[in-house]
mmCIF file of C-alpha atoms and ligand atoms in Angstrom:
data_model
loop_
_atom_site.group_PDB
_atom_site.id
_atom_site.type_symbol
_atom_site.label_atom_id
_atom_site.label_comp_id
_atom_site.label_asym_id
_atom_site.label_seq_id
_atom_site.Cartn_x
_atom_site.Cartn_y
_atom_site.Cartn_z
ATOM 1 C CA MET A 1 -99.560 171.683 207.492
ATOM 2 C CA GLU A 2 -103.043 171.732 208.983
ATOM 3 C CA ILE A 3 -103.664 175.051 210.741
ATOM 4 C CA LYS A 4 -106.406 175.354 213.328
ATOM 5 C CA PRO A 5 -107.342 178.540 215.155
ATOM 6 C CA HIS A 6 -106.253 178.366 218.795
ATOM 7 C CA PRO A 7 -109.111 178.740 221.342
ATOM 8 C CA LEU A 8 -107.481 181.986 222.552
ATOM 9 C CA ILE A 9 -108.182 183.500 219.156
ATOM 10 C CA LEU A 10 -111.863 182.685 219.331
ATOM 11 C CA LYS A 11 -111.934 184.065 222.853
ATOM 12 C CA ALA A 12 -110.310 187.295 221.691
ATOM 13 C CA PHE A 13 -113.220 187.802 219.330
ATOM 14 C CA GLY A 14 -115.721 186.978 222.069
ATOM 15 C CA ILE A 15 -116.541 183.506 220.797
ATOM 16 C CA ASP A 16 -116.800 180.523 223.117
ATOM 17 C CA GLY A 17 -114.789 177.564 221.929
ATOM 18 C CA PRO A 18 -117.117 174.685 222.829
ATOM 19 C CA GLY A 19 -120.134 174.416 220.608
ATOM 20 C CA THR A 20 -118.679 176.586 217.845
ATOM 21 C CA GLY A 21 -118.364 174.801 214.514
ATOM 22 C CA ILE A 22 -115.127 175.476 212.648
ATOM 23 C CA LYS A 23 -114.376 174.442 209.098
ATOM 24 C CA LYS A 24 -111.942 175.452 206.387
ATOM 25 C CA PHE A 25 -113.468 177.870 203.941
ATOM 26 C CA GLY A 26 -112.812 179.363 200.519
ATOM 27 C CA SER A 27 -110.193 178.660 197.883
ATOM 28 C CA GLY A 28 -107.555 181.412 198.159
ATOM 29 C CA HIS A 29 -103.831 180.730 197.783
ATOM 30 C CA ILE A 30 -102.600 183.168 200.375
ATOM 31 C CA ASN A 31 -104.496 183.363 203.669
ATOM 32 C CA ASN A 32 -106.002 180.562 205.786
ATOM 33 C CA THR A 33 -109.729 180.998 206.086
ATOM 34 C CA PHE A 34 -112.270 179.358 208.398
ATOM 35 C CA LEU A 35 -116.024 179.538 208.719
ATOM 36 C CA LEU A 36 -117.237 179.653 212.313
ATOM 37 C CA GLN A 37 -120.755 178.899 213.388
ATOM 38 C CA LYS A 38 -121.848 179.774 216.891
ATOM 39 C CA PRO A 39 -124.425 177.584 218.651
ATOM 40 C CA ASN A 40 -127.038 180.307 218.021
ATOM 41 C CA GLY A 41 -126.397 180.015 214.267
ATOM 42 C CA ASP A 42 -124.392 183.265 213.823
ATOM 43 C CA ARG A 43 -121.615 182.779 211.331
ATOM 44 C CA PHE A 44 -118.256 184.498 210.950
ATOM 45 C CA VAL A 45 -115.268 184.223 208.676
ATOM 46 C CA LEU A 46 -111.981 184.015 210.549
ATOM 47 C CA GLN A 47 -108.711 184.485 208.688
ATOM 48 C CA ARG A 48 -105.068 184.105 209.450
ATOM 49 C CA ILE A 49 -103.229 186.686 207.396
ATOM 50 C CA ASN A 50 -100.206 185.401 205.554
ATOM 51 C CA VAL A 51 -97.508 187.724 206.869
ATOM 52 C CA SER A 52 -94.864 186.645 204.413
ATOM 53 C CA VAL A 53 -97.126 188.185 201.731
ATOM 54 C CA PHE A 54 -98.763 190.947 203.772
ATOM 55 C CA ARG A 55 -95.783 192.126 205.761
ATOM 56 C CA GLU A 56 -97.705 194.870 207.540
ATOM 57 C CA PRO A 57 -101.191 193.567 208.355
ATOM 58 C CA GLU A 58 -101.923 196.835 210.159
ATOM 59 C CA VAL A 59 -101.877 198.552 206.778
ATOM 60 C CA ILE A 60 -104.729 196.319 205.607
ATOM 61 C CA ALA A 61 -106.770 197.139 208.689
ATOM 62 C CA ARG A 62 -106.041 200.864 208.360
ATOM 63 C CA ASN A 63 -106.940 201.073 204.660
ATOM 64 C CA GLN A 64 -110.205 199.253 205.297
ATOM 65 C CA ARG A 65 -111.049 201.426 208.247
ATOM 66 C CA MET A 66 -110.448 204.634 206.252
ATOM 67 C CA ALA A 67 -112.477 203.341 203.308
ATOM 68 C CA ALA A 68 -115.297 202.267 205.630
ATOM 69 C CA ASP A 69 -115.390 205.694 207.274
ATOM 70 C CA TYR A 70 -115.513 207.446 203.914
ATOM 71 C CA LEU A 71 -118.256 205.157 202.627
ATOM 72 C CA ALA A 72 -120.337 205.466 205.787
ATOM 73 C CA GLN A 73 -120.249 209.223 205.338
ATOM 74 C CA HIS A 74 -120.762 209.479 201.587
ATOM 75 C CA HIS A 75 -122.647 206.297 200.670
ATOM 76 C CA PRO A 76 -124.454 205.265 203.837
ATOM 77 C CA GLY A 77 -126.568 202.509 202.255
ATOM 78 C CA TYR A 78 -123.609 200.725 200.707
ATOM 79 C CA LEU A 79 -122.709 197.296 202.100
ATOM 80 C CA PHE A 80 -118.995 197.267 202.856
ATOM 81 C CA ILE A 81 -117.678 194.414 204.966
ATOM 82 C CA THR A 82 -115.710 195.642 207.949
ATOM 83 C CA PRO A 83 -113.881 193.510 210.487
ATOM 84 C CA VAL A 84 -115.526 192.462 213.732
ATOM 85 C CA ALA A 85 -113.572 194.088 216.539
ATOM 86 C CA THR A 86 -111.936 191.982 219.227
ATOM 87 C CA VAL A 87 -113.304 192.282 222.771
ATOM 88 C CA ASP A 88 -110.537 194.858 223.262
ATOM 89 C CA GLY A 89 -111.779 196.876 220.290
ATOM 90 C CA ALA A 90 -108.988 196.043 217.832
ATOM 91 C CA ASP A 91 -109.337 195.108 214.159
ATOM 92 C CA LEU A 92 -106.656 192.426 214.436
ATOM 93 C CA PHE A 93 -105.647 189.900 217.046
ATOM 94 C CA VAL A 94 -101.992 188.912 217.268
ATOM 95 C CA LEU A 95 -100.969 185.596 218.793
ATOM 96 C CA GLU A 96 -97.381 184.393 218.575
ATOM 97 C CA ASP A 97 -96.640 186.711 215.645
ATOM 98 C CA GLU A 98 -99.655 185.480 213.747
ATOM 99 C CA TYR A 99 -102.337 187.954 212.745
ATOM 100 C CA TRP A 100 -105.989 187.027 212.815
ATOM 101 C CA ARG A 101 -109.091 188.976 211.868
ATOM 102 C CA MET A 102 -112.728 188.167 211.690
ATOM 103 C CA ILE A 103 -115.538 189.408 209.502
ATOM 104 C CA PRO A 104 -119.262 188.688 209.636
ATOM 105 C CA PHE A 105 -120.645 186.090 207.260
ATOM 106 C CA ILE A 106 -123.189 187.924 205.108
ATOM 107 C CA ALA A 107 -126.619 186.299 205.378
ATOM 108 C CA ASP A 108 -128.027 184.593 202.262
ATOM 109 C CA SER A 109 -124.772 185.001 200.371
ATOM 110 C CA VAL A 110 -122.972 182.513 198.184
ATOM 111 C CA THR A 111 -119.850 182.701 196.070
ATOM 112 C CA VAL A 112 -119.123 180.948 192.802
ATOM 113 C CA ASP A 113 -115.630 179.957 191.699
ATOM 114 C CA GLN A 114 -116.369 180.272 187.998
ATOM 115 C CA ALA A 115 -118.671 182.599 186.073
ATOM 116 C CA ASP A 116 -121.456 180.327 184.840
ATOM 117 C CA SER A 117 -123.524 182.858 182.958
ATOM 118 C CA PRO A 118 -123.006 186.318 181.467
ATOM 119 C CA THR A 119 -125.447 187.610 184.071
ATOM 120 C CA GLN A 120 -123.116 186.462 186.841
ATOM 121 C CA ALA A 121 -120.213 188.197 185.128
ATOM 122 C CA TYR A 122 -122.307 191.351 184.849
ATOM 123 C CA GLU A 123 -123.388 191.237 188.486
ATOM 124 C CA ALA A 124 -119.863 190.685 189.766
ATOM 125 C CA ALA A 125 -118.348 193.391 187.569
ATOM 126 C CA ARG A 126 -121.028 195.778 188.658
ATOM 127 C CA GLN A 127 -120.107 195.225 192.291
ATOM 128 C CA PHE A 128 -116.445 196.002 191.657
ATOM 129 C CA GLY A 129 -117.509 198.996 189.580
ATOM 130 C CA ARG A 130 -119.712 200.243 192.376
ATOM 131 C CA LEU A 131 -116.889 199.920 194.882
ATOM 132 C CA ALA A 132 -114.623 201.974 192.621
ATOM 133 C CA ARG A 133 -117.302 204.552 191.964
ATOM 134 C CA ASN A 134 -118.258 204.945 195.612
ATOM 135 C CA LEU A 135 -114.613 205.397 196.563
ATOM 136 C CA ASP A 136 -113.858 207.735 193.692
ATOM 137 C CA GLY A 137 -113.724 210.911 195.761
ATOM 138 C CA VAL A 138 -111.654 209.576 198.662
ATOM 139 C CA ASN A 139 -108.345 211.255 199.450
ATOM 140 C CA LEU A 140 -105.746 208.648 198.467
ATOM 141 C CA GLN A 141 -102.899 210.225 200.361
ATOM 142 C CA PRO A 142 -103.221 208.353 203.679
ATOM 143 C CA PHE A 143 -103.728 204.980 201.990
ATOM 144 C CA ARG A 144 -100.698 202.739 201.731
ATOM 145 C CA ALA A 145 -99.875 199.685 199.674
ATOM 146 C CA THR A 146 -100.675 196.478 201.563
ATOM 147 C CA ILE A 147 -98.256 194.727 199.204
ATOM 148 C CA PRO A 148 -95.817 197.258 197.773
ATOM 149 C CA ASN A 149 -95.578 197.107 193.967
ATOM 150 C CA PHE A 150 -98.215 194.381 193.814
ATOM 151 C CA HIS A 151 -99.347 195.208 190.273
ATOM 152 C CA ASN A 152 -96.228 197.029 189.179
ATOM 153 C CA LEU A 153 -95.634 195.213 185.916
ATOM 154 C CA THR A 154 -92.226 196.826 185.485
ATOM 155 C CA LEU A 155 -91.017 195.175 188.684
ATOM 156 C CA ARG A 156 -92.784 191.895 187.957
ATOM 157 C CA TYR A 157 -91.037 191.878 184.603
ATOM 158 C CA SER A 158 -87.637 192.494 186.122
ATOM 159 C CA ALA A 159 -88.303 189.778 188.749
ATOM 160 C CA PHE A 160 -89.059 187.497 185.788
ATOM 161 C CA GLN A 161 -85.756 188.425 184.145
ATOM 162 C CA ASP A 162 -83.898 187.816 187.414
ATOM 163 C CA ALA A 163 -85.577 184.425 187.751
ATOM 164 C CA ILE A 164 -84.513 183.460 184.227
ATOM 165 C CA ARG A 165 -80.903 184.295 185.093
ATOM 166 C CA GLN A 166 -80.885 182.690 188.515
ATOM 167 C CA SER A 167 -82.987 179.594 188.017
ATOM 168 C CA LYS A 168 -81.628 176.073 188.233
ATOM 169 C CA GLU A 169 -80.611 174.820 184.844
ATOM 170 C CA GLU A 170 -83.170 172.051 184.733
ATOM 171 C CA ARG A 171 -86.109 174.385 185.177
ATOM 172 C CA ARG A 172 -84.634 177.000 182.856
ATOM 173 C CA LEU A 173 -84.351 174.421 180.058
ATOM 174 C CA GLN A 174 -87.761 172.986 180.777
ATOM 175 C CA ALA A 175 -89.291 176.452 180.484
ATOM 176 C CA ALA A 176 -87.159 177.757 177.615
ATOM 177 C CA GLU A 177 -89.892 177.898 174.982
ATOM 178 C CA LEU A 178 -92.504 179.264 177.337
ATOM 179 C CA THR A 179 -90.052 181.886 178.602
ATOM 180 C CA ALA A 180 -89.243 182.942 175.039
ATOM 181 C CA ALA A 181 -92.944 183.297 174.266
ATOM 182 C CA TYR A 182 -93.471 185.571 177.275
ATOM 183 C CA LEU A 183 -90.419 187.641 176.361
ATOM 184 C CA ARG A 184 -91.874 188.139 172.870
ATOM 185 C CA TYR A 185 -94.847 189.943 174.417
ATOM 186 C CA SER A 186 -92.715 192.326 176.452
ATOM 187 C CA ASP A 187 -94.389 195.289 174.704
ATOM 188 C CA ILE A 188 -97.180 194.786 177.256
ATOM 189 C CA ALA A 189 -94.719 195.742 179.990
ATOM 190 C CA VAL A 190 -93.390 198.620 177.881
ATOM 191 C CA THR A 191 -96.909 200.053 177.532
ATOM 192 C CA TYR A 192 -97.344 199.902 181.298
ATOM 193 C CA GLU A 193 -94.020 201.667 181.789
ATOM 194 C CA ARG A 194 -95.269 204.551 179.653
ATOM 195 C CA LEU A 195 -98.748 204.651 181.201
ATOM 196 C CA LYS A 196 -97.736 204.644 184.826
ATOM 197 C CA THR A 197 -96.196 208.098 184.654
ATOM 198 C CA ASP A 198 -99.085 209.610 182.695
ATOM 199 C CA HIS A 199 -101.126 211.715 185.140
ATOM 200 C CA ARG A 200 -104.251 211.125 183.041
ATOM 201 C CA PHE A 201 -103.913 207.485 183.958
ATOM 202 C CA ARG A 202 -105.351 208.061 187.380
ATOM 203 C CA ASP A 203 -104.563 206.527 190.715
ATOM 204 C CA ARG A 204 -107.711 205.102 192.233
ATOM 205 C CA LEU A 205 -108.554 202.995 195.234
ATOM 206 C CA MET A 206 -108.719 199.543 193.665
ATOM 207 C CA HIS A 207 -109.579 196.076 194.945
ATOM 208 C CA HIS A 208 -106.762 194.287 193.084
ATOM 209 C CA ASP A 209 -108.264 190.792 193.276
ATOM 210 C CA THR A 210 -111.504 190.872 191.318
ATOM 211 C CA LYS A 211 -111.966 187.175 190.730
ATOM 212 C CA ILE A 212 -115.609 186.171 190.848
ATOM 213 C CA ASN A 213 -115.394 184.403 194.198
ATOM 214 C CA ASN A 214 -114.572 187.732 195.776
ATOM 215 C CA VAL A 215 -118.137 188.873 195.138
ATOM 216 C CA LEU A 216 -120.992 187.749 197.334
ATOM 217 C CA LEU A 217 -124.134 186.918 195.386
ATOM 218 C CA HIS A 218 -127.608 186.342 196.755
ATOM 219 C CA LYS A 219 -128.116 182.608 197.188
ATOM 220 C CA ASP A 220 -131.466 182.526 195.352
ATOM 221 C CA THR A 221 -131.366 185.370 192.839
ATOM 222 C CA TYR A 222 -127.612 185.478 192.192
ATOM 223 C CA LYS A 223 -127.804 189.270 192.308
ATOM 224 C CA GLY A 224 -124.572 190.901 193.484
ATOM 225 C CA LEU A 225 -124.605 191.805 197.190
ATOM 226 C CA CYS A 226 -121.121 193.174 197.864
ATOM 227 C CA VAL A 227 -117.434 192.499 197.364
ATOM 228 C CA CYS A 228 -115.207 190.708 199.856
ATOM 229 C CA ASP A 229 -111.504 189.939 200.398
ATOM 230 C CA LEU A 230 -110.387 193.524 200.787
ATOM 231 C CA ASP A 231 -106.755 192.814 201.686
ATOM 232 C CA THR A 232 -105.430 194.507 198.595
ATOM 233 C CA LEU A 233 -107.690 197.546 198.727
ATOM 234 C CA MET A 234 -105.082 200.196 197.986
ATOM 235 C CA PRO A 235 -104.181 202.844 195.429
ATOM 236 C CA GLY A 236 -103.801 201.423 191.947
ATOM 237 C CA LYS A 237 -105.034 201.669 188.377
ATOM 238 C CA VAL A 238 -108.333 200.800 186.726
ATOM 239 C CA ILE A 239 -106.635 198.178 184.521
ATOM 240 C CA SER A 240 -105.989 196.025 187.598
ATOM 241 C CA ASP A 241 -109.607 195.480 188.558
ATOM 242 C CA LEU A 242 -111.001 195.410 185.058
ATOM 243 C CA GLY A 243 -108.169 193.244 183.774
ATOM 244 C CA ASP A 244 -108.445 190.604 186.461
ATOM 245 C CA MET A 245 -112.109 190.180 185.614
ATOM 246 C CA VAL A 246 -111.230 189.625 181.971
ATOM 247 C CA ARG A 247 -108.573 187.163 183.108
ATOM 248 C CA THR A 248 -110.900 185.171 185.319
ATOM 249 C CA TYR A 249 -114.467 185.450 183.937
ATOM 250 C CA VAL A 250 -114.107 185.178 180.211
ATOM 251 C CA SER A 251 -112.688 181.709 179.648
ATOM 252 C CA PRO A 252 -114.860 178.686 180.466
ATOM 253 C CA VAL A 253 -111.934 177.148 182.397
ATOM 254 C CA SER A 254 -109.757 178.594 185.146
ATOM 255 C CA GLU A 255 -106.014 179.152 185.445
ATOM 256 C CA GLU A 256 -105.819 175.600 186.849
ATOM 257 C CA GLU A 257 -106.868 173.946 183.583
ATOM 258 C CA ARG A 258 -104.068 171.918 181.989
ATOM 259 C CA ASP A 259 -105.853 171.215 178.738
ATOM 260 C CA CYS A 260 -105.225 174.506 176.974
ATOM 261 C CA CYS A 261 -107.562 173.562 174.092
ATOM 262 C CA GLN A 262 -110.413 174.345 176.433
ATOM 263 C CA ILE A 263 -109.329 177.949 176.863
ATOM 264 C CA HIS A 264 -111.203 180.424 174.734
ATOM 265 C CA ILE A 265 -112.815 183.849 174.892
ATOM 266 C CA ARG A 266 -116.545 183.921 175.454
ATOM 267 C CA ASP A 267 -117.561 187.224 173.857
ATOM 268 C CA GLU A 268 -120.849 187.404 175.721
ATOM 269 C CA TYR A 269 -119.029 187.194 179.093
ATOM 270 C CA TYR A 270 -116.538 189.816 177.969
ATOM 271 C CA GLU A 271 -119.337 192.147 176.979
ATOM 272 C CA ALA A 272 -121.292 191.444 180.174
ATOM 273 C CA LEU A 273 -118.395 192.285 182.467
ATOM 274 C CA MET A 274 -117.466 195.430 180.504
ATOM 275 C CA ASP A 275 -121.073 196.490 180.570
ATOM 276 C CA GLY A 276 -121.422 195.846 184.318
ATOM 277 C CA TYR A 277 -118.190 197.635 185.185
ATOM 278 C CA LEU A 278 -118.665 200.605 182.875
ATOM 279 C CA SER A 279 -122.291 201.048 183.915
ATOM 280 C CA GLU A 280 -120.829 202.077 187.287
ATOM 281 C CA VAL A 281 -117.525 203.777 186.491
ATOM 282 C CA GLY A 282 -117.905 204.697 182.814
ATOM 283 C CA ASP A 283 -118.468 208.411 183.246
ATOM 284 C CA SER A 284 -115.590 208.853 185.691
ATOM 285 C CA LEU A 285 -112.887 207.453 183.413
ATOM 286 C CA THR A 286 -110.370 209.731 181.761
ATOM 287 C CA GLY A 287 -109.741 209.544 178.018
ATOM 288 C CA VAL A 288 -106.490 207.649 178.528
ATOM 289 C CA GLU A 289 -108.224 205.128 180.787
ATOM 290 C CA ARG A 290 -110.971 204.608 178.221
ATOM 291 C CA GLU A 291 -108.378 204.015 175.523
ATOM 292 C CA HIS A 292 -106.817 201.230 177.595
ATOM 293 C CA LEU A 293 -109.821 199.107 178.428
ATOM 294 C CA PHE A 294 -108.777 196.322 176.089
ATOM 295 C CA TYR A 295 -105.220 196.609 177.343
ATOM 296 C CA ALA A 296 -106.486 195.851 180.869
ATOM 297 C CA GLY A 297 -107.018 192.172 180.027
ATOM 298 C CA LYS A 298 -103.610 191.849 178.378
ATOM 299 C CA PHE A 299 -101.938 193.565 181.317
ATOM 300 C CA MET A 300 -103.396 191.297 183.977
ATOM 301 C CA ILE A 301 -103.085 188.025 182.071
ATOM 302 C CA TYR A 302 -99.503 188.793 181.117
ATOM 303 C CA MET A 303 -98.579 189.781 184.662
ATOM 304 C CA GLN A 304 -100.200 186.682 186.174
ATOM 305 C CA GLY A 305 -98.510 184.502 183.569
ATOM 306 C CA ILE A 306 -95.055 185.836 184.328
ATOM 307 C CA ARG A 307 -95.744 185.600 188.072
ATOM 308 C CA PHE A 308 -96.478 181.880 187.697
ATOM 309 C CA LEU A 309 -93.498 181.363 185.429
ATOM 310 C CA THR A 310 -91.207 183.355 187.734
ATOM 311 C CA ASP A 311 -92.319 181.149 190.596
ATOM 312 C CA PHE A 312 -91.673 178.007 188.564
ATOM 313 C CA LEU A 313 -88.167 179.263 187.730
ATOM 314 C CA ASN A 314 -87.567 180.178 191.376
ATOM 315 C CA GLY A 315 -88.536 176.689 192.551
ATOM 316 C CA ASP A 316 -92.141 177.337 193.684
ATOM 317 C CA ILE A 317 -91.589 179.667 196.577
ATOM 318 C CA TYR A 318 -94.803 181.701 196.353
ATOM 319 C CA TYR A 319 -97.774 179.785 194.971
ATOM 320 C CA PRO A 320 -98.641 176.480 196.614
ATOM 321 C CA VAL A 321 -98.220 173.637 194.103
ATOM 322 C CA LYS A 322 -99.746 170.171 193.948
ATOM 323 C CA TYR A 323 -97.135 168.702 191.566
ATOM 324 C CA PRO A 324 -93.744 169.888 190.235
ATOM 325 C CA GLU A 325 -94.953 171.429 186.948
ATOM 326 C CA HIS A 326 -97.981 173.110 188.467
ATOM 327 C CA ASN A 327 -96.724 176.670 188.072
ATOM 328 C CA PHE A 328 -95.409 175.872 184.611
ATOM 329 C CA ASP A 329 -98.867 174.622 183.588
ATOM 330 C CA ARG A 330 -100.519 177.710 185.051
ATOM 331 C CA ALA A 331 -98.129 179.926 183.094
ATOM 332 C CA MET A 332 -98.874 177.964 179.908
ATOM 333 C CA ASN A 333 -102.581 178.348 180.586
ATOM 334 C CA GLN A 334 -102.229 182.125 180.962
ATOM 335 C CA LEU A 335 -100.151 182.417 177.785
ATOM 336 C CA THR A 336 -102.870 180.595 175.871
ATOM 337 C CA LEU A 337 -105.506 182.881 177.340
ATOM 338 C CA LEU A 338 -103.442 185.939 176.382
ATOM 339 C CA GLU A 339 -103.100 184.744 172.809
ATOM 340 C CA ARG A 340 -106.799 183.876 172.499
ATOM 341 C CA LEU A 341 -107.640 187.365 173.771
ATOM 342 C CA MET A 342 -105.269 189.166 171.421
ATOM 343 C CA GLU A 343 -106.591 187.266 168.395
ATOM 344 C CA LYS A 344 -110.011 188.703 169.085
ATOM 345 C CA GLU A 345 -108.995 192.294 169.701
ATOM 346 C CA ALA A 346 -110.879 193.876 166.786
ATOM 347 C CA GLY A 347 -114.227 192.327 167.737
ATOM 348 C CA LEU A 348 -113.759 192.985 171.438
ATOM 349 C CA GLN A 349 -112.936 196.634 170.804
ATOM 350 C CA VAL A 350 -116.326 196.914 169.097
ATOM 351 C CA LEU A 351 -117.968 195.518 172.241
ATOM 352 C CA ILE A 352 -116.020 197.981 174.386
ATOM 353 C CA ARG A 353 -117.242 200.894 172.290
ATOM 354 C CA LYS A 354 -120.798 199.619 172.557
ATOM 355 C CA CYS A 355 -120.574 199.396 176.363
ATOM 356 C CA LEU A 356 -118.931 202.807 176.605
ATOM 357 C CA SER A 357 -121.620 204.493 174.603
ATOM 358 C CA LYS A 358 -124.289 202.721 176.660
ATOM 359 C CA ALA A 359 -122.616 204.210 179.749
ATOM 360 C CA GLY A 360 -122.757 207.638 178.105
ATOM 361 C CA ASN A 361 -119.198 207.708 176.809
ATOM 362 C CA ASP A 362 -117.193 207.351 173.645
ATOM 363 C CA ILE A 363 -113.537 206.666 173.085
HETATM 364 C C1 GN1 B 401 -103.483 185.015 194.747
HETATM 365 O O1 GN1 B 401 -104.960 183.911 197.243
HETATM 366 P P1 GN1 B 401 -105.720 184.376 196.087
HETATM 367 O O2 GN1 B 401 -106.132 183.244 195.190
HETATM 368 O O3 GN1 B 401 -106.880 185.271 196.484
HETATM 369 C C2 GN1 B 401 -102.760 186.310 194.419
HETATM 370 C C3 GN1 B 401 -103.427 187.012 193.267
HETATM 371 C C4 GN1 B 401 -103.446 186.096 192.075
HETATM 372 C C5 GN1 B 401 -104.106 184.768 192.443
HETATM 373 C C6 GN1 B 401 -103.965 183.787 191.312
HETATM 374 C C7 GN1 B 401 -101.736 188.360 197.380
HETATM 375 O O4 GN1 B 401 -104.773 185.325 195.190
HETATM 376 O O5 GN1 B 401 -102.696 188.168 192.929
HETATM 377 O O6 GN1 B 401 -104.157 186.695 191.050
HETATM 378 O O7 GN1 B 401 -103.496 184.187 193.606
HETATM 379 N N1 GN1 B 401 -102.749 187.155 195.607
HETATM 380 C C8 GN1 B 401 -101.608 187.574 196.128
HETATM 381 O O8 GN1 B 401 -104.692 182.651 191.571
HETATM 382 O O9 GN1 B 401 -100.505 187.336 195.631
HETATM 383 MG MG1 MG B 402 -107.572 186.839 197.513
#
């Protein structure tokens, strides 16, 4: 269904309806995003928050506000996108149970949907690294999960098992081989289970959605400007942010690619993103975190793969699909990526060690 922002929403943010250009923007699965252009040329990004995913949008606003306050105090020059307040001074505007928020469009910025060069991977990773580093000292206590258990692989794994049991027979049979393959790699979930209670595996304020189009790059130089899409800024683990970059920057094709022969690991992108990320956070990692840098990629690819497959088994209730096997194909894509990554572990561990020692660290 086509969703258009109601004129009252624009008014709430102090924008006059007539004369303001509105178009759909971005490529996310979850929220609805629009680019607004005022007659004077000022641009804003207006979003309707998906409340079936983000059940407490106030938590998003609160986390961002607390992070912004901390950063303004401790890293005053750092560009951190904060919402534009409504004319009443609120971070969110609620109309008929729908939550809207607006952020400024950052001048001279562009996003790319795919990493096209190792330099882009480096720049993007560096931005996520800088965010993590700048937020390293923040008191995590008042921060809450915007999506509880979002990257809790233990729960994602049990949701997968539930879906296998409860799915309609047709889908269960269709996915039998793929399901068996994912179950064979369940040690990835077992490792997480062990790690999550290890206090040396620190809680940190993480972005949790580090795909490359969540970094704004300068339109001419392609230098990283800042990160965006801060809905899942919440306490988490370093493997989430690092792992999602491995998942989304390293293969020449995205999770949407159906021809799995095109999926492979580009070592130079892997090295570039490790280098960019560790150049910022390297010296703050604990020994246990450093030992699990390769695991990060496995963790995120496996979790995304079982999320797609779970959704296929459940009848496509979470991810929008364009055709009936869409989630199945995405899960197959992620399994291929996982296997390509694991085949290369020895060589990639060498690259990790190289990047760690460059950042002044060793395993
Ligand atoms: C969702 O909407 P988007 O594309 O930013 C999902 C991520 C997945 C991603 C996979 C809240 O993000 O976790 O990695 O799809 N976000 C949520 O494409 O579930
Ligand atoms: Mg997103």
